[in-house]
Short mmCIF file of C-alpha atoms and ligand atoms in Angstrom, two decimals:
data_model
loop_
_atom_site.label_atom_id
_atom_site.label_comp_id
_atom_site.label_asym_id
_atom_site.label_seq_id
_atom_site.Cartn_x
_atom_site.Cartn_y
_atom_site.Cartn_z
CA UNK A 1484 97.18 86.57 116.85
CA UNK A 1485 96.62 84.28 119.64
CA UNK A 1486 95.64 80.71 118.58
CA UNK A 1487 92.30 80.76 120.49
CA UNK A 1488 91.28 84.07 118.59
CA UNK A 1489 91.92 82.45 115.25
CA UNK A 1490 90.19 79.21 116.17
CA UNK A 1491 87.24 81.45 117.24
CA UNK A 1492 87.31 83.15 113.91
CA UNK A 1493 87.39 79.91 112.08
CA UNK A 1494 84.40 78.70 113.72
CA UNK A 1495 82.44 81.64 112.31
CA UNK A 1496 83.68 81.53 108.64
CA UNK A 1497 82.89 79.14 105.63
CA UNK A 1498 86.00 80.29 103.93
CA UNK A 1499 89.56 79.61 105.28
CA UNK A 1500 91.49 81.57 107.87
CA UNK A 1501 95.17 81.72 107.28
CA UNK A 1502 98.04 82.68 109.67
CA UNK A 1503 102.00 82.95 109.07
CA UNK A 1504 103.24 79.48 107.87
CA UNK A 1505 99.92 78.24 106.55
CA UNK A 1506 100.13 77.03 103.06
CA UNK A 1507 98.77 79.90 100.86
CA UNK A 1508 99.39 82.64 103.41
CA UNK A 1509 102.31 83.90 101.40
CA UNK A 1510 100.39 84.03 97.96
CA UNK A 1511 97.33 85.59 99.67
CA UNK A 1512 99.54 88.38 101.72
CA UNK A 1513 101.59 89.42 98.99
CA UNK A 1514 100.53 92.19 96.37
CA UNK A 1515 101.39 93.15 92.78
CA UNK A 1516 104.01 95.43 94.00
CA UNK A 1517 107.14 93.85 95.52
CA UNK A 1518 108.14 97.02 97.26
CA UNK A 1519 105.10 96.24 99.62
CA UNK A 1520 106.02 93.54 102.28
CA UNK A 1521 103.50 93.61 104.99
CA UNK A 1522 102.30 90.72 107.15
CA UNK A 1523 98.73 90.51 108.43
CA UNK A 1524 98.20 88.59 111.47
CA UNK A 1525 95.54 86.52 109.92
CA UNK A 1526 93.66 86.31 106.56
CA UNK A 1527 90.16 85.46 106.19
CA UNK A 1528 89.59 84.31 102.66
CA UNK A 1529 85.98 85.13 102.65
CA UNK A 1530 83.57 82.73 100.61
CA UNK A 1531 80.54 84.95 100.57
CA UNK A 1532 78.84 87.94 101.94
CA UNK A 1533 77.94 86.05 105.25
CA UNK A 1534 81.78 85.45 105.82
CA UNK A 1535 82.46 89.34 105.28
CA UNK A 1536 79.85 90.30 107.89
CA UNK A 1537 81.36 87.83 110.34
CA UNK A 1538 84.67 88.96 109.69
CA UNK A 1539 83.94 92.82 110.14
CA UNK A 1540 81.90 91.84 113.45
CA UNK A 1541 84.72 89.90 114.73
CA UNK A 1542 87.27 92.59 113.94
CA UNK A 1543 85.10 95.01 115.74
CA UNK A 1544 84.70 92.92 118.70
CA UNK A 1545 88.35 92.31 119.25
CA UNK A 1546 89.58 95.70 118.16
CA UNK A 1547 91.54 94.40 115.14
CA UNK A 1548 93.01 96.51 112.39
CA UNK A 1549 91.01 95.45 109.19
CA UNK A 1550 92.39 95.61 105.60
CA UNK A 1551 90.73 94.46 102.29
CA UNK A 1552 92.20 92.97 99.40
CA UNK A 1553 90.65 93.01 96.07
CA UNK A 1554 92.91 92.32 93.21
CA UNK A 1555 95.99 93.49 95.30
CA UNK A 1556 96.91 95.78 92.36
CA UNK A 1557 97.27 98.99 94.36
CA UNK A 1558 100.58 100.27 93.90
CA UNK A 1559 100.68 101.69 97.43
CA UNK A 1560 99.82 98.44 98.79
CA UNK A 1561 96.65 99.61 100.65
CA UNK A 1562 95.35 96.11 100.55
CA UNK A 1563 97.60 94.81 103.17
CA UNK A 1564 98.76 95.84 106.76
CA UNK A 1565 101.21 94.63 109.35
CA UNK A 1566 99.31 92.85 112.19
CA UNK A 1567 95.91 93.31 110.69
CA UNK A 1568 92.96 91.24 109.81
CA UNK A 1569 92.98 90.93 106.20
CA UNK A 1570 89.66 90.12 104.24
CA UNK A 1571 90.81 88.42 101.10
CA UNK A 1572 88.06 88.63 98.55
CA UNK A 1573 89.79 86.55 95.91
CA UNK A 1574 87.44 83.60 96.31
CA UNK A 1575 84.35 85.81 95.65
CA UNK A 1576 84.43 86.04 91.68
CA UNK A 1577 81.05 85.28 90.43
CA UNK A 1578 79.66 87.29 87.77
CA UNK A 1579 75.90 87.24 86.58
CA UNK A 1580 74.85 89.01 83.40
CA UNK A 1581 71.09 90.18 82.70
CA UNK A 1582 71.55 91.03 78.85
CA UNK A 1583 67.89 92.22 78.89
CA UNK A 1584 68.60 94.84 81.40
CA UNK A 1585 72.17 95.25 80.46
CA UNK A 1586 73.40 94.92 83.93
CA UNK A 1587 76.15 92.58 85.20
CA UNK A 1588 76.45 91.94 89.10
CA UNK A 1589 79.96 91.08 89.90
CA UNK A 1590 81.54 89.78 93.29
CA UNK A 1591 83.77 92.16 94.66
CA UNK A 1592 86.69 89.62 94.51
CA UNK A 1593 86.68 89.74 90.66
CA UNK A 1594 89.30 90.68 88.43
CA UNK A 1595 88.73 92.86 85.40
CA UNK A 1596 89.10 89.70 83.06
CA UNK A 1597 86.39 87.77 85.07
CA UNK A 1598 83.83 90.39 84.14
CA UNK A 1599 84.71 90.98 80.60
CA UNK A 1600 84.75 87.04 79.88
CA UNK A 1601 81.31 86.90 81.03
CA UNK A 1602 79.84 90.02 79.60
CA UNK A 1603 81.30 89.32 76.08
CA UNK A 1604 79.42 86.05 75.89
CA UNK A 1605 76.36 88.48 75.35
CA UNK A 1606 78.36 91.00 73.09
CA UNK A 1607 78.37 93.39 76.05
CA UNK A 1608 81.10 95.21 78.10
CA UNK A 1609 81.34 97.45 81.04
CA UNK A 1610 83.63 100.15 81.39
CA UNK A 1611 87.05 98.53 82.92
CA UNK A 1612 90.70 99.19 82.75
CA UNK A 1613 93.75 98.16 80.62
CA UNK A 1614 95.30 95.19 82.67
CA UNK A 1615 92.83 92.07 83.13
CA UNK A 1616 94.47 91.05 86.40
CA UNK A 1617 93.46 94.35 88.13
CA UNK A 1618 90.71 93.97 90.88
CA UNK A 1619 87.41 95.33 90.00
CA UNK A 1620 86.80 96.79 93.57
CA UNK A 1621 89.84 98.99 93.96
CA UNK A 1622 89.45 100.20 90.40
CA UNK A 1623 85.78 101.07 90.56
CA UNK A 1624 85.93 102.64 94.06
CA UNK A 1625 88.65 105.12 92.88
CA UNK A 1626 87.00 105.92 89.61
CA UNK A 1627 88.63 103.62 86.86
CA UNK A 1628 89.41 104.15 83.16
CA UNK A 1629 89.99 102.13 80.03
CA UNK A 1630 89.55 101.95 76.31
CA UNK A 1631 85.77 102.63 76.76
CA UNK A 1632 85.93 105.65 79.01
CA UNK A 1633 86.01 108.25 76.21
CA UNK A 1634 82.57 106.77 75.21
CA UNK A 1635 80.79 106.41 78.59
CA UNK A 1636 82.98 108.07 81.30
CA UNK A 1637 84.61 106.69 84.50
CA UNK A 1638 83.85 103.08 85.54
CA UNK A 1639 82.30 104.74 88.63
CA UNK A 1640 79.96 106.63 86.27
CA UNK A 1641 78.66 103.41 85.02
CA UNK A 1642 77.78 101.60 88.18
CA UNK A 1643 74.01 100.96 88.74
CA UNK A 1644 74.49 100.08 92.50
CA UNK A 1645 76.69 98.35 94.96
CA UNK A 1646 76.13 95.90 98.15
CA UNK A 1647 78.10 96.74 101.10
CA UNK A 1648 78.85 95.69 104.65
CA UNK A 1649 78.92 98.61 106.92
CA UNK A 1650 81.26 99.15 109.94
CA UNK A 1651 78.51 98.04 112.27
CA UNK A 1652 78.45 94.66 110.11
CA UNK A 1653 75.08 95.46 108.41
CA UNK A 1654 74.41 94.75 104.70
CA UNK A 1655 73.06 97.73 102.79
CA UNK A 1656 72.60 98.62 99.08
CA UNK A 1657 73.56 101.76 97.64
CA UNK A 1658 72.22 103.15 94.29
CA UNK A 1659 70.51 106.43 93.10
CA UNK A 1660 67.40 105.51 95.15
CA UNK A 1661 68.81 103.61 98.08
CA UNK A 1662 71.33 105.43 100.51
CA UNK A 1663 72.08 107.76 97.62
CA UNK A 1664 74.64 109.58 99.77
CA UNK A 1665 76.55 106.50 100.25
CA UNK A 1666 76.51 105.60 96.58
CA UNK A 1667 77.80 108.97 95.71
CA UNK A 1668 80.66 108.52 97.98
CA UNK A 1669 81.43 105.00 96.61
CA UNK A 1670 81.87 106.35 93.19
CA UNK A 1671 85.44 107.59 93.94
CA UNK A 1672 85.72 107.64 97.66
CA UNK A 1673 87.67 104.34 97.76
CA UNK A 1674 87.02 101.75 100.47
CA UNK A 1675 86.36 104.24 103.23
CA UNK A 1676 82.70 103.30 103.92
CA UNK A 1677 82.62 99.56 104.13
CA UNK A 1678 83.38 96.43 102.49
CA UNK A 1679 81.77 95.98 99.06
CA UNK A 1680 80.53 92.63 98.34
CA UNK A 1681 79.05 93.09 94.82
CA UNK A 1682 78.95 95.61 92.08
CA UNK A 1683 76.25 96.17 89.34
CA UNK A 1684 77.59 97.42 86.07
CA UNK A 1685 75.95 98.99 83.21
CA UNK A 1686 76.66 97.32 79.99
CA UNK A 1687 77.10 98.55 76.56
CA UNK A 1688 77.34 96.70 73.19
CA UNK A 1689 81.15 96.19 72.36
CA UNK A 1690 82.90 93.75 70.11
CA UNK A 1691 83.27 90.85 69.78
CA UNK A 1692 85.85 92.49 67.56
CA UNK A 1693 87.60 95.79 67.90
CA UNK A 1694 90.59 97.29 66.00
CA UNK A 1695 93.51 97.43 68.47
CA UNK A 1696 97.02 97.05 69.34
CA UNK A 1697 100.29 98.70 68.93
CA UNK A 1698 102.56 100.00 66.26
CA UNK A 1699 106.38 100.85 67.29
CA UNK A 1700 109.03 102.87 66.00
CA UNK A 1701 112.68 103.59 67.10
CA UNK A 1702 112.93 106.36 69.85
CA UNK A 1703 114.57 108.76 67.07
CA UNK A 1704 111.14 108.99 65.52
CA UNK A 1705 109.61 110.17 68.84
CA UNK A 1706 109.25 113.95 68.01
CA UNK A 1707 107.22 113.12 64.90
CA UNK A 1708 105.20 110.38 66.41
CA UNK A 1709 104.24 112.55 69.32
CA UNK A 1710 103.14 115.31 66.94
CA UNK A 1711 101.16 112.55 65.09
CA UNK A 1712 99.66 111.44 68.49
CA UNK A 1713 98.74 114.83 69.40
CA UNK A 1714 96.87 115.50 66.11
CA UNK A 1715 95.01 112.31 65.83
CA UNK A 1716 94.01 112.24 69.69
CA UNK A 1717 92.54 115.87 69.29
CA UNK A 1718 90.40 114.62 66.32
CA UNK A 1719 89.42 111.24 67.73
CA UNK A 1720 85.91 110.24 67.98
CA UNK A 1721 84.90 108.78 71.46
CA UNK A 1722 85.25 105.19 70.06
CA UNK A 1723 88.95 105.59 69.48
CA UNK A 1724 91.25 105.73 72.57
CA UNK A 1725 95.04 106.45 71.61
CA UNK A 1726 97.81 105.87 74.12
CA UNK A 1727 101.70 106.57 73.48
CA UNK A 1728 104.48 105.13 75.46
CA UNK A 1729 108.20 105.45 75.29
CA UNK A 1730 110.43 102.85 76.80
CA UNK A 1731 113.13 100.19 76.27
CA UNK A 1732 111.67 97.61 73.69
CA UNK A 1733 110.61 94.40 75.51
CA UNK A 1734 111.62 91.05 74.05
CA UNK A 1735 108.23 90.62 72.45
CA UNK A 1736 108.07 88.47 69.41
CA UNK A 1737 106.45 91.15 67.38
CA UNK A 1738 109.33 93.49 67.62
CA UNK A 1739 112.76 92.56 65.97
CA UNK A 1740 115.39 91.05 68.07
CA UNK A 1741 118.07 93.56 67.46
CA UNK A 1742 115.87 96.23 68.80
CA UNK A 1743 115.23 94.36 72.21
CA UNK A 1744 116.41 96.70 75.17
CA UNK A 1745 116.75 99.75 72.72
CA UNK A 1746 114.37 102.72 73.39
CA UNK A 1747 111.34 102.96 71.34
CA UNK A 1748 108.18 104.81 71.11
CA UNK A 1749 104.90 103.07 70.59
CA UNK A 1750 101.32 104.15 69.98
CA UNK A 1751 98.61 101.78 71.42
CA UNK A 1752 94.99 102.11 69.64
CA UNK A 1753 91.59 100.79 70.46
CA UNK A 1754 88.62 101.45 68.36
CA UNK A 1755 85.51 99.96 69.92
CA UNK A 1756 82.96 100.99 67.18
CA UNK A 1757 82.36 99.52 63.74
CA UNK A 1758 85.75 97.68 62.61
CA UNK A 1759 85.73 99.14 59.25
CA UNK A 1760 85.50 102.60 60.41
CA UNK A 1761 88.23 101.67 62.93
CA UNK A 1762 90.49 100.47 60.22
CA UNK A 1763 90.28 103.92 58.36
CA UNK A 1764 90.85 105.73 61.50
CA UNK A 1765 94.13 103.84 62.52
CA UNK A 1766 95.57 103.71 58.88
CA UNK A 1767 97.60 106.97 59.35
CA UNK A 1768 99.17 105.23 62.41
CA UNK A 1769 100.00 102.13 60.63
CA UNK A 1770 101.22 103.90 57.58
CA UNK A 1771 103.46 106.55 59.49
CA UNK A 1772 107.16 106.50 58.89
CA UNK A 1773 109.05 102.93 59.17
CA UNK A 1774 107.46 101.04 62.09
CA UNK A 1775 109.51 98.37 63.58
CA UNK A 1776 106.56 96.37 64.57
CA UNK A 1777 102.88 96.65 63.97
CA UNK A 1778 100.25 94.25 65.72
CA UNK A 1779 97.50 96.87 65.29
CA UNK A 1780 94.56 94.64 63.84
CA UNK A 1781 91.10 93.59 64.35
CA UNK A 1782 91.03 91.19 67.48
CA UNK A 1783 88.56 90.19 69.99
CA UNK A 1784 87.78 92.82 72.61
CA UNK A 1785 88.43 90.43 75.35
CA UNK A 1786 92.02 90.02 73.87
CA UNK A 1787 92.40 93.46 73.71
CA UNK A 1788 91.63 93.95 77.26
CA UNK A 1789 94.44 91.45 78.30
CA UNK A 1790 96.94 92.82 75.66
CA UNK A 1791 99.43 94.58 78.18
CA UNK A 1792 99.14 92.14 80.93
CA UNK A 1793 102.53 90.46 80.28
CA UNK A 1794 104.22 93.90 80.69
CA UNK A 1795 102.93 94.31 84.37
CA UNK A 1796 103.62 90.99 86.23
CA UNK A 1797 103.14 90.49 89.99
CA UNK A 1798 106.29 90.64 91.89
CA UNK A 1799 108.45 93.44 90.22
CA UNK A 1800 109.02 96.61 92.18
CA UNK A 1801 107.06 99.52 90.94
CA UNK A 1802 106.96 103.26 91.56
CA UNK A 1803 104.79 105.65 89.68
CA UNK A 1804 104.19 109.39 89.53
CA UNK A 1805 101.00 110.54 87.69
CA UNK A 1806 99.06 113.62 86.66
CA UNK A 1807 96.07 114.56 84.73
CA UNK A 1808 96.68 116.75 81.80
CA UNK A 1809 94.20 119.22 80.08
CA UNK A 1810 96.08 118.82 76.56
CA UNK A 1811 99.34 117.56 75.06
CA UNK A 1812 101.78 120.53 74.57
CA UNK A 1813 104.89 120.53 72.49
CA UNK A 1814 106.82 121.37 75.65
CA UNK A 1815 105.66 118.50 77.66
CA UNK A 1816 106.49 116.10 74.66
CA UNK A 1817 110.12 117.55 74.69
CA UNK A 1818 110.34 116.96 78.52
CA UNK A 1819 108.71 113.42 78.22
CA UNK A 1820 111.44 112.53 75.57
CA UNK A 1821 114.17 113.85 77.75
CA UNK A 1822 113.04 111.69 80.94
CA UNK A 1823 112.38 108.74 78.52
CA UNK A 1824 116.12 108.89 77.42
CA UNK A 1825 117.07 108.64 81.21
CA UNK A 1826 114.84 105.46 81.91
CA UNK A 1827 116.95 103.39 84.38
CA UNK A 1828 115.39 99.84 83.85
CA UNK A 1829 114.30 97.87 81.02
CA UNK A 1830 110.73 97.70 82.35
CA UNK A 1831 110.18 101.39 82.89
CA UNK A 1832 107.95 103.65 80.75
CA UNK A 1833 106.67 107.23 80.32
CA UNK A 1834 102.92 106.81 79.18
CA UNK A 1835 100.52 109.30 77.94
CA UNK A 1836 96.85 107.84 78.09
CA UNK A 1837 94.02 109.65 76.40
CA UNK A 1838 90.88 109.81 78.41
CA UNK A 1839 88.91 113.16 77.29
CA UNK A 1840 85.36 112.38 75.97
CA UNK A 1841 82.26 111.33 77.88
CA UNK A 1842 83.77 111.89 81.36
CA UNK A 1843 84.23 115.57 80.52
CA UNK A 1844 80.58 116.08 79.85
CA UNK A 1845 79.33 115.29 83.26
CA UNK A 1846 79.00 117.84 85.98
CA UNK A 1847 82.02 118.48 88.39
CA UNK A 1848 79.91 117.07 91.36
CA UNK A 1849 78.45 114.04 89.67
CA UNK A 1850 80.67 112.10 91.97
CA UNK A 1851 83.88 112.44 94.00
CA UNK A 1852 86.14 111.01 91.29
CA UNK A 1853 85.63 114.47 89.72
CA UNK A 1854 88.52 115.84 87.57
CA UNK A 1855 86.06 116.23 84.68
CA UNK A 1856 88.45 118.49 82.96
CA UNK A 1857 91.00 115.68 82.63
CA UNK A 1858 91.91 114.71 78.91
CA UNK A 1859 95.04 112.68 79.35
CA UNK A 1860 96.79 110.90 82.07
CA UNK A 1861 100.78 111.21 82.33
CA UNK A 1862 102.08 108.17 84.06
CA UNK A 1863 105.72 107.89 84.85
CA UNK A 1864 105.93 104.29 85.39
CA UNK A 1865 109.15 102.69 87.02
CA UNK A 1866 109.33 99.19 87.02
CA UNK A 1867 112.35 97.11 87.91
CA UNK A 1868 113.60 93.73 89.69
CA UNK A 1869 116.17 94.41 92.33
CA UNK A 1870 115.81 96.06 95.67
CA UNK A 1871 119.56 97.71 95.28
CA UNK A 1872 118.08 99.33 92.37
CA UNK A 1873 115.22 101.12 94.38
CA UNK A 1874 116.95 104.37 94.78
CA UNK A 1875 117.92 105.02 91.15
CA UNK A 1876 114.50 104.08 89.80
CA UNK A 1877 112.61 106.18 92.31
CA UNK A 1878 114.81 109.17 91.67
CA UNK A 1879 114.20 108.89 88.09
CA UNK A 1880 110.43 108.94 88.54
CA UNK A 1881 110.46 111.79 90.86
CA UNK A 1882 112.80 113.86 88.91
CA UNK A 1883 110.75 113.38 85.83
CA UNK A 1884 107.51 114.19 87.67
CA UNK A 1885 108.86 117.31 89.35
CA UNK A 1886 109.73 118.62 85.94
CA UNK A 1887 106.44 117.79 84.03
CA UNK A 1888 103.88 118.46 86.82
CA UNK A 1889 103.68 121.87 85.75
CA UNK A 1890 101.57 120.64 82.81
CA UNK A 1891 98.96 119.06 85.17
CA UNK A 1892 95.30 120.04 85.43
CA UNK A 1893 96.42 120.27 89.21
CA UNK A 1894 94.42 116.89 89.63
CA UNK A 1895 95.83 113.26 89.88
CA UNK A 1896 94.49 109.82 89.96
CA UNK A 1897 93.77 108.48 93.41
CA UNK A 1898 94.27 104.94 92.13
CA UNK A 1899 97.86 105.90 90.95
CA UNK A 1900 99.20 107.32 94.08
CA UNK A 1901 102.36 105.61 95.69
CA UNK A 1902 102.74 104.85 99.28
CA UNK A 1903 104.89 108.11 99.87
CA UNK A 1904 102.33 110.37 98.59
CA UNK A 1905 100.41 111.90 101.44
CA UNK A 1906 97.02 113.71 102.45
CA UNK A 1907 97.71 116.50 100.09
CA UNK A 1908 97.91 114.30 97.02
CA UNK A 1909 94.39 112.90 98.28
CA UNK A 1910 93.32 116.48 98.10
CA UNK A 1911 94.81 116.94 94.59
CA UNK A 1912 92.92 113.83 93.44
CA UNK A 1913 89.44 114.44 95.10
CA UNK A 1914 89.40 118.28 95.17
CA UNK A 1915 86.23 119.96 96.27
CA UNK A 1916 84.41 116.47 96.75
CA UNK A 1917 86.62 115.72 100.01
CA UNK A 1918 84.51 117.83 102.17
CA UNK A 1919 81.18 115.88 101.26
CA UNK A 1920 83.18 112.64 101.63
CA UNK A 1921 84.21 113.42 104.87
CA UNK A 1922 80.45 114.06 106.11
CA UNK A 1923 79.40 110.81 104.45
CA UNK A 1924 82.40 109.03 106.19
CA UNK A 1925 81.24 110.66 109.50
CA UNK A 1926 77.64 109.04 108.94
CA UNK A 1927 78.63 105.57 107.85
CA UNK A 1928 82.09 104.95 109.55
CA UNK A 1929 82.53 107.46 112.35
CA UNK A 1930 85.03 105.45 114.17
CA UNK A 1931 87.29 104.95 111.01
CA UNK A 1932 87.10 101.42 111.05
CA UNK A 1933 87.94 101.50 107.34
CA UNK A 1934 91.43 103.18 107.33
CA UNK A 1935 93.81 101.06 105.43
CA UNK A 1936 93.05 103.03 102.18
CA UNK A 1937 93.39 106.69 100.98
CA UNK A 1938 91.73 107.58 104.16
CA UNK A 1939 89.09 110.30 104.58
CA UNK A 1940 89.05 111.01 108.07
CA UNK A 1941 85.46 111.56 109.40
CA UNK A 1942 84.69 115.23 110.28
C1 FAD B 1187 99.19 96.82 86.47
C2 FAD B 1187 98.07 97.87 86.73
C3 FAD B 1187 97.13 98.44 85.74
C4 FAD B 1187 96.25 99.30 85.96
N1 FAD B 1187 95.62 99.71 85.03
C5 FAD B 1187 94.55 100.44 85.33
C6 FAD B 1187 93.48 101.15 84.44
O1 FAD B 1187 93.54 100.87 83.24
N2 FAD B 1187 92.44 101.95 84.85
C7 FAD B 1187 92.48 102.39 86.18
O2 FAD B 1187 91.60 103.05 86.46
N3 FAD B 1187 93.31 101.71 87.10
C8 FAD B 1187 94.18 101.02 86.81
N4 FAD B 1187 95.17 100.58 87.68
C9 FAD B 1187 95.08 101.12 88.93
C10 FAD B 1187 94.02 100.45 89.77
O3 FAD B 1187 92.62 100.88 89.64
C11 FAD B 1187 94.21 100.34 91.21
O4 FAD B 1187 95.51 99.78 91.58
C12 FAD B 1187 93.30 99.78 92.17
O5 FAD B 1187 93.31 100.14 93.60
C13 FAD B 1187 93.28 98.22 92.00
O6 FAD B 1187 92.33 97.70 92.58
P1 FAD B 1187 92.42 96.33 93.39
O7 FAD B 1187 91.32 95.81 93.80
O8 FAD B 1187 93.39 95.23 92.57
O9 FAD B 1187 93.41 96.80 94.54
P2 FAD B 1187 93.77 96.19 95.91
O10 FAD B 1187 95.07 96.51 96.35
O11 FAD B 1187 93.22 94.90 96.38
O12 FAD B 1187 92.87 97.38 96.98
C14 FAD B 1187 92.85 98.74 96.58
C15 FAD B 1187 92.16 99.51 97.74
O13 FAD B 1187 90.80 99.15 97.49
C16 FAD B 1187 90.24 98.63 98.77
N5 FAD B 1187 89.16 97.52 98.50
C17 FAD B 1187 89.52 96.40 97.72
N6 FAD B 1187 88.58 95.60 97.58
C18 FAD B 1187 87.58 96.20 98.35
C19 FAD B 1187 86.14 95.95 98.66
N7 FAD B 1187 85.60 94.83 98.37
N8 FAD B 1187 85.60 96.73 99.55
C20 FAD B 1187 86.10 97.95 100.02
N9 FAD B 1187 87.45 98.28 99.80
C21 FAD B 1187 88.11 97.43 98.92
C22 FAD B 1187 91.30 98.17 99.52
O14 FAD B 1187 91.12 98.10 101.00
C23 FAD B 1187 92.47 99.14 99.10
O15 FAD B 1187 92.34 100.37 99.94
C24 FAD B 1187 96.03 99.79 87.34
C25 FAD B 1187 96.90 99.21 88.32
C26 FAD B 1187 98.08 98.16 87.89
C27 FAD B 1187 98.81 97.84 89.00
#
């Protein structure tokens, strides 16, 4: 970008503007997935809503491509684009909790951990995901699920309202009684309609303690552990969420050294209701066979929300394939074990997340995130260090996925789609809601200003 243009932008903003070579530019332009390596022409580090409005108007006036970075966790790197003006929201991380109304207003640059930290002061929580460094904006705009989903639905089902800067640079509010069409679209349609500056989350009493953590066994126990998983998950009350993963054992202190790097199966549980009841419900997991490690205990909810953080650092190379599942079938378990045995990296995993519960009880068209028939998420999660290993790891994930996708509901999670997954996968993720989203897009962003996302072209 020409220097005069950069200077003109700087004059309009309270936050800093960074260009290649500036201190902080590299940190700001890079995202969680090191497979993505794009260079925006300039980065506006917005310090408030006024900076967002000024940046959107500036981009329109000078015909600049816009991209928006929340937590930068999108695996497809949707937060960044070559030659674009990037709005880096990471300086906007305020959270205000109203414990009486049970609402938290969070600025759009917040990470999940920011919101949990403030809401837990009041013994409350919103419905967020499993890794605390994920951005709230991308997660919520695409749906969002975590340990509380089975009690209260997708994250986006639990949003009371959002504040948004439109393509015209106007500030609007979206809720069930203000711009309801926009509000519908924002709860699953991604960043297609504008730049979200604040999200109001509904809160529920959770914690301070939950019963949560992992129990691990050698991979040789996988057939029996998967059968246990299936049985327990089918009977689980909404307060209990169970996840199973197969992977090489990480060098974690709770796992014996001689097992590090060897294949294991682990069950991750979180019971968010009364801890005594939770202890009874997870006892069959703790007592099953001969675990090689067990950290399934009472712990603070906020700690539970960060338990997996160390396994997902920024800067590795990541490639995922994902499908929603209606149930866990024995044949699927057999295939999952087969593909776990072929993992090519110490960081990769085959994961089954349980999500069925409250989200299944809402009507299909409640919001565009849809997929109300989904009860589990299959995530074939490739993660490795070196570019030279890309091909082998990507091939592993693709092969496993093509073998297991027959078990899918036909739907997939929009927030887990990789760079190489095209519009047909957006269709799989959004289903029938896509038509209505196109109409909303045509009303709010007819020129497709916001297109560095899972793009919904205006009709
Ligand atoms: C380690 C890891 C763990 C995860 N765990 C979960 C989980 O437990 N549950 C779950 O549901 N998902 C999970 N996800 C997926 C996650 O929801 C998506 O990666 C999501 O896109 C992340 O949001 P972000 O703000 O960090 O993303 P970014 O990469 O910053 O942005 C993603 C998209 O959102 C748009 N966007 C960001 N901010 C705004 C804004 N303010 N206004 C408008 N558009 C905006 C961007 O333009 C981009 O298109 C996980 C991802 C990772 C990498």
